[in-house]
Coordinates of C-alpha atoms in Angstrom, one line a residue:
M1 CA -49.6 -88.0 41.3
A2 CA -48.7 -85.3 44.0
H3 CA -45.8 -87.5 44.5
I4 CA -45.0 -88.3 41.4
H5 CA -44.1 -84.7 41.3
A6 CA -42.5 -84.0 44.1
S7 CA -40.1 -86.8 44.0
N8 CA -39.1 -86.1 40.1
R9 CA -38.2 -82.2 40.8
V10 CA -34.6 -81.7 40.3
D11 CA -33.5 -77.4 42.4
R12 CA -31.0 -75.9 42.8
L13 CA -28.2 -76.3 45.4
D14 CA -26.2 -73.2 45.9
V15 CA -27.6 -70.7 43.3
N16 CA -25.8 -72.3 40.7
K17 CA -28.1 -74.2 38.0
A18 CA -25.2 -76.9 37.0
F19 CA -25.5 -78.4 41.4
T20 CA -29.1 -79.2 42.0
L21 CA -30.8 -81.0 45.3
D22 CA -32.7 -83.5 44.1
V23 CA -36.1 -84.2 46.8
P24 CA -35.1 -87.6 47.7
D25 CA -31.7 -86.7 49.3
L26 CA -32.7 -88.0 52.7
N27 CA -32.2 -84.2 54.6
Y28 CA -34.0 -82.7 51.9
D29 CA -35.9 -80.5 54.5
E30 CA -33.4 -80.0 56.5
K31 CA -31.3 -78.4 53.9
L32 CA -34.1 -76.3 52.5
R33 CA -35.1 -75.1 56.1
I34 CA -31.1 -74.1 55.8
T35 CA -31.1 -72.8 52.0
P36 CA -34.2 -71.9 50.6
D37 CA -32.5 -70.9 47.4
A38 CA -32.0 -74.5 46.7
V39 CA -35.3 -74.6 44.9
S40 CA -35.9 -73.5 41.7
F41 CA -38.2 -70.5 43.3
F42 CA -38.8 -70.1 46.4
T43 CA -41.4 -67.4 48.3
W44 CA -41.2 -64.6 49.3
K45 CA -41.6 -65.3 52.7
E46 CA -38.6 -68.1 52.6
S47 CA -36.8 -65.0 51.1
F48 CA -36.4 -63.0 53.9
D49 CA -35.6 -65.9 56.5
L50 CA -32.8 -63.7 58.6
R51 CA -31.9 -66.8 60.3
G52 CA -29.3 -67.2 56.0
F53 CA -27.0 -65.0 57.8
S54 CA -26.2 -67.0 60.5
D55 CA -25.2 -70.1 57.3
G56 CA -21.3 -69.9 58.3
D57 CA -21.6 -72.8 54.5
S58 CA -23.4 -68.7 53.0
W59 CA -19.8 -66.4 54.0
K60 CA -17.6 -69.2 52.8
K61 CA -19.0 -69.2 49.4
A62 CA -19.5 -65.0 49.6
I63 CA -16.0 -65.3 51.1
F64 CA -14.8 -66.8 48.7
E65 CA -17.0 -64.0 46.4
G66 CA -14.6 -61.3 47.8
W67 CA -12.1 -63.1 46.5
G68 CA -13.4 -63.9 43.6
T69 CA -14.5 -59.8 42.5
A70 CA -11.1 -58.4 44.3
M71 CA -9.1 -61.3 41.3
L72 CA -11.6 -59.4 38.7
V73 CA -10.6 -55.8 40.0
W74 CA -6.7 -56.0 40.4
L75 CA -6.9 -57.0 36.2
T76 CA -9.5 -55.1 35.0
G77 CA -8.0 -52.4 36.4
L78 CA -4.4 -52.8 35.6
A79 CA -5.8 -53.4 32.7
T80 CA -6.8 -49.4 32.4
Y81 CA -4.6 -47.7 34.4
S82 CA -2.5 -49.1 31.5
L83 CA -4.4 -47.7 28.4
V84 CA -5.7 -44.4 29.6
P85 CA -2.3 -42.7 29.5
R86 CA -1.4 -44.2 25.8
V87 CA -5.4 -42.1 24.8
S88 CA -4.0 -39.5 23.0
D89 CA -1.5 -42.3 20.4
F90 CA -4.3 -43.4 18.7
S91 CA -5.9 -40.9 16.5
S92 CA -9.0 -42.5 17.3
G93 CA -9.1 -40.8 20.7
A94 CA -10.8 -42.9 23.3
L95 CA -12.3 -45.7 20.8
F96 CA -9.7 -48.5 20.2
P97 CA -8.9 -48.2 24.2
A98 CA -12.8 -48.6 24.6
L99 CA -11.9 -52.3 22.2
L100 CA -8.6 -53.2 24.0
G101 CA -11.2 -52.7 27.2
A102 CA -13.7 -54.2 26.1
L103 CA -11.6 -57.2 25.1
M104 CA -9.6 -57.6 27.6
N105 CA -13.4 -57.4 30.6
T106 CA -14.0 -60.3 28.0
V107 CA -11.9 -62.5 29.1
S108 CA -10.7 -62.1 32.5
L109 CA -14.9 -62.1 33.5
S110 CA -15.0 -65.4 31.3
L111 CA -11.5 -66.4 32.9
L112 CA -12.8 -65.8 36.9
L113 CA -16.8 -67.2 36.0
F114 CA -15.0 -70.8 35.5
A115 CA -12.7 -70.5 38.5
T116 CA -15.9 -69.6 40.3
C117 CA -19.3 -70.7 39.1
P118 CA -19.0 -74.4 40.8
I119 CA -18.1 -72.9 44.3
T120 CA -21.4 -70.2 44.3
G121 CA -23.2 -69.8 41.3
G122 CA -20.2 -67.0 39.9
H123 CA -21.7 -64.2 40.5
I124 CA -18.6 -61.1 41.8
N125 CA -20.8 -58.1 41.1
P126 CA -24.1 -56.9 43.4
L127 CA -25.7 -56.3 40.2
I128 CA -25.7 -59.6 38.9
T129 CA -26.4 -60.3 42.8
I130 CA -29.5 -57.7 43.2
S131 CA -30.5 -59.2 40.4
T132 CA -30.9 -62.8 41.5
F133 CA -32.5 -61.3 44.3
F134 CA -35.1 -60.1 42.7
S135 CA -36.0 -62.4 40.3
Q136 CA -35.8 -65.3 43.7
L137 CA -32.4 -66.9 43.3
T138 CA -31.0 -65.6 45.6
T139 CA -32.5 -65.2 49.4
F140 CA -32.3 -61.6 50.6
P141 CA -29.6 -62.8 52.9
R142 CA -27.3 -64.4 51.0
T143 CA -27.8 -61.3 48.6
V144 CA -26.5 -59.5 52.1
I145 CA -23.4 -61.5 52.2
Y146 CA -22.6 -61.2 49.2
V147 CA -22.6 -57.7 48.3
F148 CA -21.1 -56.8 51.6
C149 CA -17.9 -59.1 50.1
Q150 CA -18.2 -59.2 46.7
T151 CA -17.8 -55.4 48.1
T152 CA -15.0 -55.6 50.2
G153 CA -12.3 -57.6 48.4
A154 CA -13.2 -54.7 45.5
T155 CA -12.3 -52.2 47.7
I156 CA -8.7 -54.2 49.3
S157 CA -7.7 -54.4 45.4
G158 CA -8.0 -50.7 44.8
F159 CA -6.1 -50.2 47.6
L160 CA -3.5 -52.5 47.0
M161 CA -3.2 -51.1 43.2
R162 CA -2.8 -47.8 43.8
A163 CA -0.3 -49.0 47.3
A164 CA 1.7 -50.2 44.0
L165 CA 1.1 -48.1 40.7
N166 CA 1.7 -44.4 43.3
R167 CA -1.0 -42.8 41.2
P168 CA -4.5 -41.8 42.8
N169 CA -6.4 -38.1 40.8
G170 CA -6.2 -41.0 37.3
A171 CA -9.8 -40.9 35.0
I172 CA -11.0 -44.6 35.4
P173 CA -13.2 -46.3 32.6
G174 CA -16.3 -47.6 33.8
C175 CA -16.4 -44.8 36.8
S176 CA -15.3 -41.4 36.5
I177 CA -17.7 -39.3 35.3
D178 CA -17.0 -35.0 35.1
P179 CA -20.1 -33.8 35.6
S180 CA -19.5 -30.7 34.7
A181 CA -20.0 -32.5 31.1
V182 CA -22.2 -34.9 32.0
T183 CA -25.6 -34.1 34.1
A184 CA -27.0 -36.6 36.9
G185 CA -29.1 -37.3 34.8
E186 CA -27.6 -38.2 31.9
A187 CA -25.6 -41.2 33.8
A188 CA -27.8 -42.1 34.9
V189 CA -30.4 -43.1 31.6
L190 CA -26.7 -43.8 30.5
E191 CA -25.6 -46.4 33.6
T192 CA -29.5 -47.8 34.1
M193 CA -29.7 -49.1 30.9
T194 CA -26.9 -50.4 29.9
C195 CA -26.9 -52.0 33.1
V196 CA -30.6 -53.5 32.2
A197 CA -29.3 -54.8 28.7
L198 CA -26.3 -56.6 29.6
I199 CA -28.4 -58.7 32.7
F200 CA -31.2 -59.3 29.5
I201 CA -28.3 -60.5 28.3
V202 CA -26.8 -62.6 31.4
Y203 CA -29.5 -63.8 32.6
G204 CA -31.3 -65.5 29.3
A205 CA -27.5 -67.8 28.6
G206 CA -26.8 -68.5 32.1
L207 CA -28.8 -67.2 35.0
D208 CA -32.4 -68.4 34.4
P209 CA -32.8 -72.4 35.8
R210 CA -34.9 -73.1 32.4
R211 CA -31.5 -72.7 30.4
G212 CA -29.0 -75.2 31.4
A213 CA -30.7 -77.9 29.5
I214 CA -30.4 -75.1 25.5
Y215 CA -25.7 -73.7 26.8
G216 CA -25.8 -75.7 29.6
P217 CA -22.8 -74.9 32.2
A218 CA -20.1 -74.1 29.8
M219 CA -20.8 -72.3 27.5
G220 CA -23.0 -69.6 30.3
P221 CA -19.8 -68.2 31.6
V222 CA -19.0 -67.3 27.8
L223 CA -22.0 -64.9 26.9
M224 CA -21.8 -63.0 29.3
G225 CA -17.9 -62.6 28.9
F226 CA -19.2 -61.6 25.6
A227 CA -22.4 -59.7 26.6
L228 CA -19.6 -57.0 29.1
G229 CA -17.4 -57.2 26.5
V230 CA -20.4 -55.1 24.0
C231 CA -21.5 -52.8 26.5
T232 CA -18.6 -52.0 27.8
F233 CA -17.0 -51.6 23.8
V234 CA -20.4 -48.8 23.3
T235 CA -20.6 -47.3 25.6
G236 CA -16.5 -46.3 26.2
A237 CA -16.3 -43.2 23.7
L238 CA -19.1 -41.8 23.6
K239 CA -19.0 -37.9 25.2
P240 CA -16.4 -36.0 27.1
G241 CA -16.6 -36.4 30.7
Y242 CA -18.5 -40.1 30.5
F243 CA -16.2 -42.9 30.6
G244 CA -18.6 -46.1 30.3
A245 CA -20.7 -47.5 32.1
S246 CA -19.6 -49.0 34.9
M247 CA -21.9 -52.5 35.6
H248 CA -19.6 -53.5 38.3
P249 CA -20.5 -51.0 41.1
A250 CA -17.8 -52.6 43.7
R251 CA -15.5 -52.3 41.4
C252 CA -16.2 -48.6 41.2
F253 CA -16.4 -47.8 44.5
G254 CA -13.3 -49.5 44.9
L255 CA -11.7 -47.7 42.7
L256 CA -13.3 -44.6 43.4
A257 CA -12.7 -45.0 47.4
A258 CA -8.7 -45.7 46.9
E259 CA -8.7 -42.4 45.5
G260 CA -10.4 -40.1 47.5
R261 CA -12.8 -39.5 44.5
W262 CA -17.3 -40.1 44.7
D263 CA -18.4 -37.8 41.5
L264 CA -22.1 -39.1 41.3
H265 CA -20.7 -42.5 42.0
W266 CA -24.5 -42.8 44.0
V267 CA -25.8 -43.6 40.2
H268 CA -23.5 -47.0 40.3
W269 CA -25.8 -48.5 42.8
V270 CA -29.3 -46.7 41.3
G271 CA -28.3 -47.8 37.9
A272 CA -27.7 -51.5 38.6
I273 CA -30.1 -51.3 41.2
A274 CA -33.1 -50.8 38.7
A275 CA -32.5 -52.1 36.7
A276 CA -32.3 -55.6 38.4
A277 CA -36.0 -55.0 39.1
L278 CA -37.2 -54.6 36.4
N279 CA -35.5 -57.0 34.5
A280 CA -37.1 -59.6 36.5
A281 CA -40.5 -58.5 35.8
L282 CA -40.3 -58.1 32.4
H283 CA -39.0 -62.2 32.9
R284 CA -41.6 -62.7 36.0
M285 CA -44.7 -61.1 33.6
M286 CA -43.7 -62.6 30.7
Q287 CA -43.1 -66.7 32.0
P288 CA -46.2 -68.6 31.8
G289 CA -46.6 -70.0 35.5
R290 CA -44.2 -70.6 38.0
P291 CA -44.1 -74.0 39.5
R292 CA -46.0 -74.6 42.7
N293 CA -43.1 -76.0 46.0
M294 CA -45.0 -79.0 47.5

């Protein structure tokens, strides 16, 4: 029975449910040693195997993640700088620009996920990467490498945007928080709970390997884009001094670094990490059982 179970087992490859590694593969053991997150579930000890930092293939994928993140930040950043000066043109205030920003996020994220998923698993956001780490879908070394490259790509985009537009010190929807109008506690709760809502939908629609047979790799990016769009819209015009939830700490790091402003930026990282941990705990608690590695 054990032999039958092993021969029928198919595991994920490169943190992407659409690409799998089959046990009968002659190089299975060697591939698994180098990339433990190819399996559906792995132990924390396997996750913290530091040999993953020396895996050249992980670095190649991480660099591509950084490139995809840079493109996402470039497109959404340009949209942001286009909409902010025109808020006063609308009688609804920030409501209609928030709707346009949500639409932009929906379309741009979906398209870039289609572009990056086959190669990297399509994270292009530290929130997603950190969530897969807590859910034991991504190893610790790959998580660190991905987040580093994502943040680097976002920062490069932020400074290129400043060089191209020559307009520092503007409000950045999804990143700017006015500490004189919004307390740190309010910002932390808004960021954390919005990240929880986003990652709950994203995990169920695309990240959980069990969802592959339900939605397939083609539908996942579209659903993730819609999830981001909804979260962007509902937080985009909440109160003066709060310009919407970030849900992408690397994006805010890059754009804020280019403008030299860090008001309550720690909220973007703390909210993302807390949401990732909460989501992982919820799914771990609700699962009826986890298959054991053979």
